[in-house]
Structures are given as structure tokens and as C-alpha cells.
Coordinates of C-alpha atoms in Angstrom, one line a residue:
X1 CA -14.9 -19.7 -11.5
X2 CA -12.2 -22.0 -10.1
X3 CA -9.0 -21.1 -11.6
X4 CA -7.4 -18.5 -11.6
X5 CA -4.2 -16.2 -12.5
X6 CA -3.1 -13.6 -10.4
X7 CA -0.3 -11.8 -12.8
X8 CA 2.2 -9.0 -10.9
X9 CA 5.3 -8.1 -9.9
X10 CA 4.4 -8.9 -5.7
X11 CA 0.9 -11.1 -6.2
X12 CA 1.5 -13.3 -2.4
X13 CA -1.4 -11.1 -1.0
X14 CA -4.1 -12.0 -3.6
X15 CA -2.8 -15.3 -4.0
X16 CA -3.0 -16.4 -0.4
X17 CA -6.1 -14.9 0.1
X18 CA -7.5 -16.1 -3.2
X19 CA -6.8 -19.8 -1.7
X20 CA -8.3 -18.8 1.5
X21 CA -11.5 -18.1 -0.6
X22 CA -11.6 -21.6 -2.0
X23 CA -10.1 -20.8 -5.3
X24 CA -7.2 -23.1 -7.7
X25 CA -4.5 -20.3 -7.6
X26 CA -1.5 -19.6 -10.0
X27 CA 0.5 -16.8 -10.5
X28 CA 3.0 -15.0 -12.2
X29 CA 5.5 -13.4 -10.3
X30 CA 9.0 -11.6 -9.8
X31 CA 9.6 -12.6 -6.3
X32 CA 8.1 -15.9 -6.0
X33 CA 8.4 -15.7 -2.1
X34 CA 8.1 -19.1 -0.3
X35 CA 4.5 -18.1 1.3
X36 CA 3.4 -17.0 -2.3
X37 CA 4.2 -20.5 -3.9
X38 CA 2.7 -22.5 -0.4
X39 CA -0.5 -20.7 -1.6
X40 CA -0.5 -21.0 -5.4
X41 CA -1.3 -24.2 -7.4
X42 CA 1.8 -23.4 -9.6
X43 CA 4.0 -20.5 -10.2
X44 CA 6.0 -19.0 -13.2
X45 CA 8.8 -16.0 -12.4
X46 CA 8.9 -13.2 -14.0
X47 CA 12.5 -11.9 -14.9
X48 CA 12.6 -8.1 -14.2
X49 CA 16.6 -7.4 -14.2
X50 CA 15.3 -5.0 -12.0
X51 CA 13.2 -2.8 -13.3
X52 CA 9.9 -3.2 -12.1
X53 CA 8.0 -1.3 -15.1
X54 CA 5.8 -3.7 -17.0
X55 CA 5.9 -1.4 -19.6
X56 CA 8.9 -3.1 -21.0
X57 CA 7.1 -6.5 -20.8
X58 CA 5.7 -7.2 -24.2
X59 CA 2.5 -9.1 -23.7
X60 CA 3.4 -11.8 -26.0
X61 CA 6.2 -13.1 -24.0
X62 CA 3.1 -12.9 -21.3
X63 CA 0.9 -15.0 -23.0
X64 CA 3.5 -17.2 -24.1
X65 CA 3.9 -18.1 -20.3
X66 CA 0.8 -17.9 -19.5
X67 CA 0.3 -21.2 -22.0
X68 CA 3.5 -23.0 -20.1
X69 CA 0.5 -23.7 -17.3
X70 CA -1.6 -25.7 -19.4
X71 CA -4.6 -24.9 -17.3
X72 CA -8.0 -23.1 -18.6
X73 CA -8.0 -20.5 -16.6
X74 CA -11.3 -18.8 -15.3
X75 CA -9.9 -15.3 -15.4
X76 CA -7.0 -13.4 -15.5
X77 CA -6.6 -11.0 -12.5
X78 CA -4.2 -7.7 -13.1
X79 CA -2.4 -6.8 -9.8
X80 CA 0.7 -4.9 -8.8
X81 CA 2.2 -3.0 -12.1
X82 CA -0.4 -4.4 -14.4
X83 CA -3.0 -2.4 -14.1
X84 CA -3.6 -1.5 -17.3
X85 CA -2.8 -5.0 -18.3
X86 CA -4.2 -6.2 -22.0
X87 CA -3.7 -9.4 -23.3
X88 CA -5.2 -9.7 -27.0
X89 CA -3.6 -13.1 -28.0
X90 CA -4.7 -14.3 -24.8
X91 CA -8.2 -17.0 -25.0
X92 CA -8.4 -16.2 -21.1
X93 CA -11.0 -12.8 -19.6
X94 CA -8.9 -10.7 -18.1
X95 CA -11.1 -9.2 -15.0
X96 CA -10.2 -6.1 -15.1
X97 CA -11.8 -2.4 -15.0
X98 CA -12.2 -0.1 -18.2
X99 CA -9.3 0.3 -19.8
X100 CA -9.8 4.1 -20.3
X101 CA -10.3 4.7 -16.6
X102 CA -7.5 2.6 -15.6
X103 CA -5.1 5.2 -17.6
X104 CA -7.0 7.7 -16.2
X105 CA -6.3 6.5 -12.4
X106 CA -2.3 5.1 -13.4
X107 CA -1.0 8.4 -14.8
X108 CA -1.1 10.8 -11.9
X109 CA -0.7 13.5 -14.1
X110 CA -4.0 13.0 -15.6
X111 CA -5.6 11.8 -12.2
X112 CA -4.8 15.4 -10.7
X113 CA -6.5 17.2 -13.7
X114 CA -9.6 14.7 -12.7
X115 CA -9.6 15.4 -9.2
X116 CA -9.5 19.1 -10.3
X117 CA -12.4 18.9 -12.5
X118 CA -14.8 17.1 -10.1
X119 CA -13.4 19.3 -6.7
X120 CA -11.9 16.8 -4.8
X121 CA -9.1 18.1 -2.4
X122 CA -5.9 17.1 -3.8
X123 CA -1.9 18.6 -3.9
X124 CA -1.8 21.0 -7.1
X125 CA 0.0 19.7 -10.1
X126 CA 2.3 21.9 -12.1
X127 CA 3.8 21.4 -15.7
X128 CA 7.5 21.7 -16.3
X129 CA 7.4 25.1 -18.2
X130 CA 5.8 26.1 -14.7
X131 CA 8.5 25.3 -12.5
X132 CA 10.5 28.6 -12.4
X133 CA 7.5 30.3 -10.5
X134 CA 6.0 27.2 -8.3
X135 CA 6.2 27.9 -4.7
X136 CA 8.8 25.5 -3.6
X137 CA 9.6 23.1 -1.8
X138 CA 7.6 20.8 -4.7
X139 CA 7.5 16.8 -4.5
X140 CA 8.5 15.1 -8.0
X141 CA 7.7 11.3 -8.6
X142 CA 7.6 9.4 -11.4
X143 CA 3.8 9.5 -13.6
X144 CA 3.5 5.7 -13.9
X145 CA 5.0 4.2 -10.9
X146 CA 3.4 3.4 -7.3
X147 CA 5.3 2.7 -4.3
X148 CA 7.2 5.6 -3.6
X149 CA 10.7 4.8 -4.1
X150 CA 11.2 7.5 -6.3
X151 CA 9.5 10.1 -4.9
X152 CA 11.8 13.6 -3.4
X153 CA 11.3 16.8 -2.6
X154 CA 12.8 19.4 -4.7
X155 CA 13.6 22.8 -3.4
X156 CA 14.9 24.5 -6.4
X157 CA 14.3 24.1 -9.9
X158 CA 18.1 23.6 -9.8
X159 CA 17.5 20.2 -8.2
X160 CA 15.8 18.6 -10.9
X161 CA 19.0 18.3 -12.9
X162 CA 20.0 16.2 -9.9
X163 CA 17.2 14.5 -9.5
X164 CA 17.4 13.1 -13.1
X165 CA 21.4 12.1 -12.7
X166 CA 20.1 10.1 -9.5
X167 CA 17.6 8.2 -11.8
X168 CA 20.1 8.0 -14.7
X169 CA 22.6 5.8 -12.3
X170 CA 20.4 3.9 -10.5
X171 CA 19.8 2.7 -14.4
X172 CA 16.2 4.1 -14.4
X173 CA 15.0 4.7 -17.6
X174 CA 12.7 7.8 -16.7
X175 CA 13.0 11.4 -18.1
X176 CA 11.8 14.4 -17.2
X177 CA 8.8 14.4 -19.2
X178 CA 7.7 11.1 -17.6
X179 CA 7.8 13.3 -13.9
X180 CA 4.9 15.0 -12.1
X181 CA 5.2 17.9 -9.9
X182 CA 2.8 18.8 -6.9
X183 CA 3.3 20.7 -3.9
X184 CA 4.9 19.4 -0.9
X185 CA 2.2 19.0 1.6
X186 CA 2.9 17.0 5.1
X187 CA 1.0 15.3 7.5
X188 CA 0.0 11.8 8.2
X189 CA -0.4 9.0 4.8
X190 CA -3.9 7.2 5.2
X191 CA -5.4 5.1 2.6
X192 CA -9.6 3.8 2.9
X193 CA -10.4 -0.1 1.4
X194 CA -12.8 0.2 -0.8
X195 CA -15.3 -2.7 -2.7
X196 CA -17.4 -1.4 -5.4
X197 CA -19.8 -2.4 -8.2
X198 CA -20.8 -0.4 -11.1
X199 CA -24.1 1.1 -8.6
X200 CA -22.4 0.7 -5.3
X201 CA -19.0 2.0 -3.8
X202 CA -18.4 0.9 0.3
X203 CA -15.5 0.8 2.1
X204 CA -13.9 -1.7 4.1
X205 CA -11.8 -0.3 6.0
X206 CA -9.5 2.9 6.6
X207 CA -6.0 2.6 7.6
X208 CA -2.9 4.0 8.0
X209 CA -0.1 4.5 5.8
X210 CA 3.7 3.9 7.0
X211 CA 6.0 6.0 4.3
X212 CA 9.6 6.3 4.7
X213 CA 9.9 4.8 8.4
X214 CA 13.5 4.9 8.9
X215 CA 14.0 1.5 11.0
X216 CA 12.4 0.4 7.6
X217 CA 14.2 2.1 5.4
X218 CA 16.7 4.6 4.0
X219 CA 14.4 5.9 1.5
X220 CA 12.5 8.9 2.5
X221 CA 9.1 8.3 0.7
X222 CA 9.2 4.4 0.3
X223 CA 5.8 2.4 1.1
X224 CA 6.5 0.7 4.4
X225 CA 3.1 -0.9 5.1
X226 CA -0.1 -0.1 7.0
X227 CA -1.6 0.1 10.0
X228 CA -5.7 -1.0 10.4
X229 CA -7.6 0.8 11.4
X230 CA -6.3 4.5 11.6
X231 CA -8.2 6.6 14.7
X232 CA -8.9 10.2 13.4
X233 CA -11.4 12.1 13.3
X234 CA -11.7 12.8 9.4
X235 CA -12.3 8.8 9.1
X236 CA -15.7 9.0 8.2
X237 CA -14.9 12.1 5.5
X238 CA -12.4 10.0 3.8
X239 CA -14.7 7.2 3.7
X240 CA -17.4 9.3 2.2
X241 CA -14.8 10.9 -0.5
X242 CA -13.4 7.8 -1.3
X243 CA -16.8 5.9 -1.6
X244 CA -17.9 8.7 -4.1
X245 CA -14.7 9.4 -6.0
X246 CA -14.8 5.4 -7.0
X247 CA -18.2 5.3 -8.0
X248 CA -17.7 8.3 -10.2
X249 CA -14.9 6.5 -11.8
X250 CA -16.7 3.5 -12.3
X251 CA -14.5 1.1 -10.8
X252 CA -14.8 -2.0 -9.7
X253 CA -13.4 -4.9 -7.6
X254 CA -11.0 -4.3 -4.7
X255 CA -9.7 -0.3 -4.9
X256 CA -7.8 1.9 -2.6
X257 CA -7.9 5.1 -2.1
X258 CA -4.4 6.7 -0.4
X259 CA -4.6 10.0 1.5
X260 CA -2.8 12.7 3.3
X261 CA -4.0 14.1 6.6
X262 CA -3.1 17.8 6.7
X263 CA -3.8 20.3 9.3
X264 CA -6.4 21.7 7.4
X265 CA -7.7 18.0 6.5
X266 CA -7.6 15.0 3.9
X267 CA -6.4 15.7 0.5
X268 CA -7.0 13.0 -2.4
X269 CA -2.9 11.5 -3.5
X270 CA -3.9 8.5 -5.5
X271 CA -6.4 5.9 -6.6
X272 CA -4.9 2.2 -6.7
X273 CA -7.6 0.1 -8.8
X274 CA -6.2 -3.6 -7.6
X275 CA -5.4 -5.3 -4.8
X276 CA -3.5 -3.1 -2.4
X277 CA -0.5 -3.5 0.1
X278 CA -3.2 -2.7 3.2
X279 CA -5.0 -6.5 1.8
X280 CA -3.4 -8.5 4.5
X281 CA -4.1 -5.8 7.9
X282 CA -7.6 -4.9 6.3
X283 CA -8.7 -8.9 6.4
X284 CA -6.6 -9.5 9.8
X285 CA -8.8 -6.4 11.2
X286 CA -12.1 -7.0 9.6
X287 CA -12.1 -10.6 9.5
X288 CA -12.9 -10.4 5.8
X289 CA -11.9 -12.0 2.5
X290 CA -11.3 -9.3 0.2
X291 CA -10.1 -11.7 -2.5
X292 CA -14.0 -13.4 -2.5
X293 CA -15.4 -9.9 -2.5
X294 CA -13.1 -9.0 -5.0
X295 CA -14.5 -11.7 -7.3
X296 CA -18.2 -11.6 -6.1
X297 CA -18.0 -7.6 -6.7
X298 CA -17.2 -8.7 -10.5
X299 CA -20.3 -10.5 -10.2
X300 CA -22.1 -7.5 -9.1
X301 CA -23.0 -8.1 -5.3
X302 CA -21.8 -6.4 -2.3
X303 CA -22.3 -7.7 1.2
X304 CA -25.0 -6.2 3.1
X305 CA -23.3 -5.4 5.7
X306 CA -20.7 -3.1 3.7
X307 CA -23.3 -0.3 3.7
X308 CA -23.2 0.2 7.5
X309 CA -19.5 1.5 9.0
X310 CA -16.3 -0.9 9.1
X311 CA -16.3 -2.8 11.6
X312 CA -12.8 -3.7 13.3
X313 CA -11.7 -6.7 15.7
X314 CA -8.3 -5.9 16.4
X315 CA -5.5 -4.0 15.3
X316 CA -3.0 -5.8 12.9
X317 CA -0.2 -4.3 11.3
X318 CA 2.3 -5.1 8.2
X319 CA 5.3 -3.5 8.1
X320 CA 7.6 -3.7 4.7
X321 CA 11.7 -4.5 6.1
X322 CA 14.3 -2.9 3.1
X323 CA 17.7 -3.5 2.9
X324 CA 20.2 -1.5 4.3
X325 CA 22.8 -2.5 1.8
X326 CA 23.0 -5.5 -0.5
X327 CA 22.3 -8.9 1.2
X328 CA 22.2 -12.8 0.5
X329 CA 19.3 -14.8 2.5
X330 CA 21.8 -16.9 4.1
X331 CA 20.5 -20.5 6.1
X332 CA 21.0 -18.1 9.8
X333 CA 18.9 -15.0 8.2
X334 CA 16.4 -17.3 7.0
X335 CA 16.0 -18.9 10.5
X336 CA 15.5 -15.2 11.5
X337 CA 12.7 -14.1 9.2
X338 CA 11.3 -17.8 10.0
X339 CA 11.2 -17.4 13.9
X340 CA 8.9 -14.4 13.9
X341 CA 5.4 -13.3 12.2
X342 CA 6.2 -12.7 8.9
X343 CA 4.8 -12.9 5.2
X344 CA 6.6 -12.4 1.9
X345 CA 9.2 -14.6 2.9
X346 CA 12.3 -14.5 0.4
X347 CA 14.4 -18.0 -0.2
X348 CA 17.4 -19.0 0.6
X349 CA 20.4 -17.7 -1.8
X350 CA 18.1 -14.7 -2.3
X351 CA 20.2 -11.8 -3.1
X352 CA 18.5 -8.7 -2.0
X353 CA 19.5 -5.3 -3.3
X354 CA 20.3 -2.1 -1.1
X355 CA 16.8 -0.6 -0.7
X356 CA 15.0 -3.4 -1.8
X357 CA 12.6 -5.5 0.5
X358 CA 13.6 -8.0 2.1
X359 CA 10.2 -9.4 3.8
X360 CA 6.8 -8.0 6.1
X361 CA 6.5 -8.5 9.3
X362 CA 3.2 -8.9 10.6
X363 CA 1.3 -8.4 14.0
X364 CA -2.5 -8.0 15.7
X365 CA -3.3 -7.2 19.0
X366 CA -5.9 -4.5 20.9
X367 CA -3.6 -1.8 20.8
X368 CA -1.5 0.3 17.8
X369 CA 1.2 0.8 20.6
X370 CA 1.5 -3.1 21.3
X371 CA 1.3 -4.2 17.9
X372 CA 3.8 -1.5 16.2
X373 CA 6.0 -2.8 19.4
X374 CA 6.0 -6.5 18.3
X375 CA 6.9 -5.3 14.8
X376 CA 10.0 -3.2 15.9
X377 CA 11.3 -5.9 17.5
X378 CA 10.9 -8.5 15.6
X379 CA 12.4 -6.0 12.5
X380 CA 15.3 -5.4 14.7
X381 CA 16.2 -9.2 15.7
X382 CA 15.7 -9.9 11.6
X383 CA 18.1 -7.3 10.8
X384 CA 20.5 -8.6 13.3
X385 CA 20.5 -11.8 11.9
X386 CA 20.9 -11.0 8.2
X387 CA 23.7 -8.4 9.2
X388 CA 25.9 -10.9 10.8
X389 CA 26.0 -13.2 7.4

């Protein structure tokens, strides 16, 4: 294999690493940041009007672009919001895991009945005609949608109403039958890296999550990035739980597996079958190429060395900037975002929305103190400069 697509709404990770591996990369994309299109062979942008659900994407108007390359393409690799990407007119393999148990693992409502049935450790789920006796406070988010933005804690039944007018004006088009309800749980987000084949699940690395940092963001629950590796002590039980809960799934390629650490230990939040936000800190700490193990686990083979314990060379860090209200990537912001370590670099004329990203900033070093240290300040001098404009 030689060429190959990389279709999502953020592909940069896979498509940079993908060229690292040695691979002709093209992608389509909604952001089509500058480091993306340094990376990829050629590029087609995928118009959103801002609704990042490709539900509403008919898969013609896919193909259709898909054709505009004029390139035989190897394979077709799903990533973020096409998970359950089909493409029947499509003359390209689309490298993908089983349809049926990527619905299973992209509808969390049906993902909580699974980790029920098989005893994982995960938040209970409840139905809405089971609202009026939950024990509250409860956390709603959205079924089919990843990344957190949605995500609140309800205290009331009351609040739901609420809830639903928020969604209604941000021009959302999500009801209340499309919402999941859990309980409320706290402690600290963790995810494990894992590469699998159909006989073998191993794990690359664990890491930690950062959710709603507020120098990051306004939004309480938003994704902000990771941290690799993570130092706990339940490392080595998430691994194991994560190593089994793909294999029973049956998935393969590059998965995640996100967690929360509770006092009373790790619970199970969500399976992520394609390449994950963590892809650039896991390869920066491990040294690896998850994009070639990606494609080699397709192939069937593991590394030897994944069935022994990650190994880590250094801390690295990625931490996901939002705007604080609407912005335009001005020549002076730009030299900002420029000047410092950073990846999913937007262009100039950009217009960013309130509470949408704006770009990563990216560190390593031998300490989580020194490297989370770089990344506030370089954050900081960024939002300085795109502030001023």
C-alpha cells in the first residue's frame, strides 16, 4: 500500500504521521491546517457550516470528491467523525473495523449496555422515563458525538429543558432522544493507546486526559489534550481492561480507550476505534509510529515488543488552545502561533469561532511539571497576540 486517504473532520495527526511512515498521503478535511497540507500529497476541504456531524454528509457527495483526486488509492482510512464511515459507490477498501461493532462502540448508549453485560466498571446509564428518580447530579451528552463540547451536568430534571434551549440556539440539531444520561462521577480523565489484531490487543501507552482546563477553555467538559504517560498506580489495571475490552470487541488498528480515575478506581467512559487526539504525545513519548502500526495491525502483525509494558522516553504534552470569543488569524497572531511549538496551525484570515480551537501547542521534556510549564506559557503569549488584533 502506497496511497492513501485519510477522510475526517481534524485528520493532521494521521496525515503527518502517515508521511512519517513513508506513505503518499491525501486527505479530506474541514480545517485543512497549514501542518496538515505540509504533510499530505493533496487536500480537499470539507464544508461543515459548522456542524461537525457527518451524519448530514451524504456519502455520494463523498465519493464525488474523493474522484476530484484522480489517484487509485490503496485504502480509505475513517478518522475523526467517520467512524462508521461506508462508501458503497466508492472502487477504493475502506480500512475500517466491523461495521456492527463500530455502532456498537459510537452510540454510547448502546456501549453502556455492553460494558454492563461483560462487567466492566463504567458510570450507570439511565433512560429518560427514568429521570424523575436518578440520583442527581447526572451528566448528559450527546449519543453520537465525541469531544466533549456538549457534555453538562444536570442537577434537576428541570434542567434538561434548558439544556435542550442551549442546543436549540447554538443551532444544534440534537433532541432529547438523541441524549444519554449517566451519573456524574469525578476524578482524573485517562485514556490507554491501544494496537490490536483480531488475536492480539497491546497497548501503547497510557496517558492523561486534559478536560475542560480553563486557561484552555470556557467549556467545562471540552477535550483539551493529553499528557504521556500518566503516573498512577491503576496504570497497569487500565491497561489490562483496555487490552481485554478491545479484543472482545474485535477491533482492530489504532483504538483508545478513555477513563476516569475515581477514588474507588478506573471506570470504563468510552471506546474511540480510530486514531485518537493522544496520537501525537503517545509517538513523542514512545518514539513510535502509530500510523505504520496502524496499517501493519491491518495486516495482522504486532510488534514484539508490544507484549511487554510501554516503554516511555520523555514526557510530551499536547494541549488543545479555544477561543475565548470569536477571532480572525491575523498576520501578528499568526507570527504568535508560529514562534512557539505548535501543530494544527490555522491560516491566515482564519476566522475562529467563540469556543472553537484555535491550534495545539506542543511540548517534551523529563518532567510533567516542566512540560505543562512550557505549554502555559507559550498558550498565554498566543492568546496575547491573537487578543490584540
Amino acid at each position: 500500500m502506497k496511497n492513501i486517504l485519510v477522510i475526517g473532520f481534524s485528520t493532521r495527526n494521521a496525515v503527518c504521521s502517515g508521511c512519517r511512515a513513508g506513505y503518499n498521503m491525501f486527505a479530506i478535511d474541514a480545517f485543512c491546517d497549514q501542518d496538515m497540507l505540509k504533510c499530505a500529497n493533496a487536500a480537499k476541504k470539507l464544508e461543515t457550516q459548522g456542524r461537525f456531524n457527518s451524519k448530514g454528509i451524504e456519502p455520494a457527495l463523498l465519493t464525488e470528491m474523493i474522484n476530484t483526486f484522480g489517484v487509485d488509492f490503496d485504502a480509505i482510512i475513517p478518522a475523526s467523525g467517520f467512524e462508521t464511515l461506508e462508501l458503497p459507490e466508492s472502487r477504493f477498501p475502506v480500512l475500517h473495523n466491523n461495521p456492527s461493532a463500530m455502532r456498537q462502540v459510537s452510540d454510547k448508549s448502546r456501549f453502556s449496555e455492553l460494558l454492563e453485560s461483560i462487567g466492566m466498571p463504567h458510570p450507570r446509564t439511565y433512560s429518560r422515563p427514568e429521570l424523575q428518580n436518578a440520583p442527581f447530579p447526572l451528566m448528559v451528552k450527546p449519543a453520537c458525538a465525541g469531544g466533549g463540547i456538549f457534555n453538562r451536568v444536570l442537577y434537576s430534571p428541570e434542567e434538561l429543558d434548558d439544556y435542550m434551549l442551549f442546543l436549540e440556539n447554538a443551532q444544534i440539531p440534537l433532541k432529547k432522544e438523541d441524549m444519554v444520561f449517566q451519573d456524574y462521577l469525578t476524578g482524573t480523565p485517562a485514556s490507554v493507546s491501544v494496537i490490536s489484531t483480531q488475536d492480539k490487543a497491546c497497548t501503547v501507552a497510557v496517558n492523561e486526559q486534559l478536560i475542560g482546563v480553563p486557561w484552555l477553555t470556557k467549556l467545562p467538559f471540552a477535550y483539551c489534550g493529553n499528557v504521556t504517560p500518566i503516573i498512577t498506580p491503576y496504570a497497569n489495571q487500565m491497561k489490562n481492561i483496555a487490552e481485554e475490552l478491545i479484543y472482545q470487541l474485535g477491533l482492530i488498528g489504532s483504538t483508545g480507550v478513555d477513563f476516569l480515575i475515581t477514588d474507588s478506581g478506573p471506570v470504563v467512559i468510552e471506546v474511540n476505534a480510530r486514531f485518537q487526539g493522544s496520537m501525537d504525545t503517545v509517538e513523542l513519548a514512545t518514539g513510535t509510529n502509530l500510523f505504520g502500526e496502524h496499517m501493519e495491525a491491518f495486516e495482522g502483525n504486532i510488534k514484539q515488543e508490544r507484549t511487554r509494558k510501554p516503554v516511555y522516553r520523555q514526557y510530551a504534552a499536547r494541549a488543545v488552545m479555544y477561543a475565548d470569543q470569536r477571532r480572525v488569524v491575523t498576520e501578528h497572531a499568526m507570527e504568535g502561533i508560529i514562534a512557539k511549538k505548535t501543530a494544527d496551525i490555522p491560516n491566515r484570515g482564519d476566522v475562529i469561532g467563540e469556543n472553537e480551537p484555535v491550534t495545539s501547542v506542543i511540548s517534551t521534556g523529563d518532567t510533567r511539571k516542566k512540560v505543562m510549564s512550557e505549554i502555559e506559557q507559550s498558550v498565554m503569549f498566543i492568546r496575547q497576540r491573537l487578543n490584540v488584533d
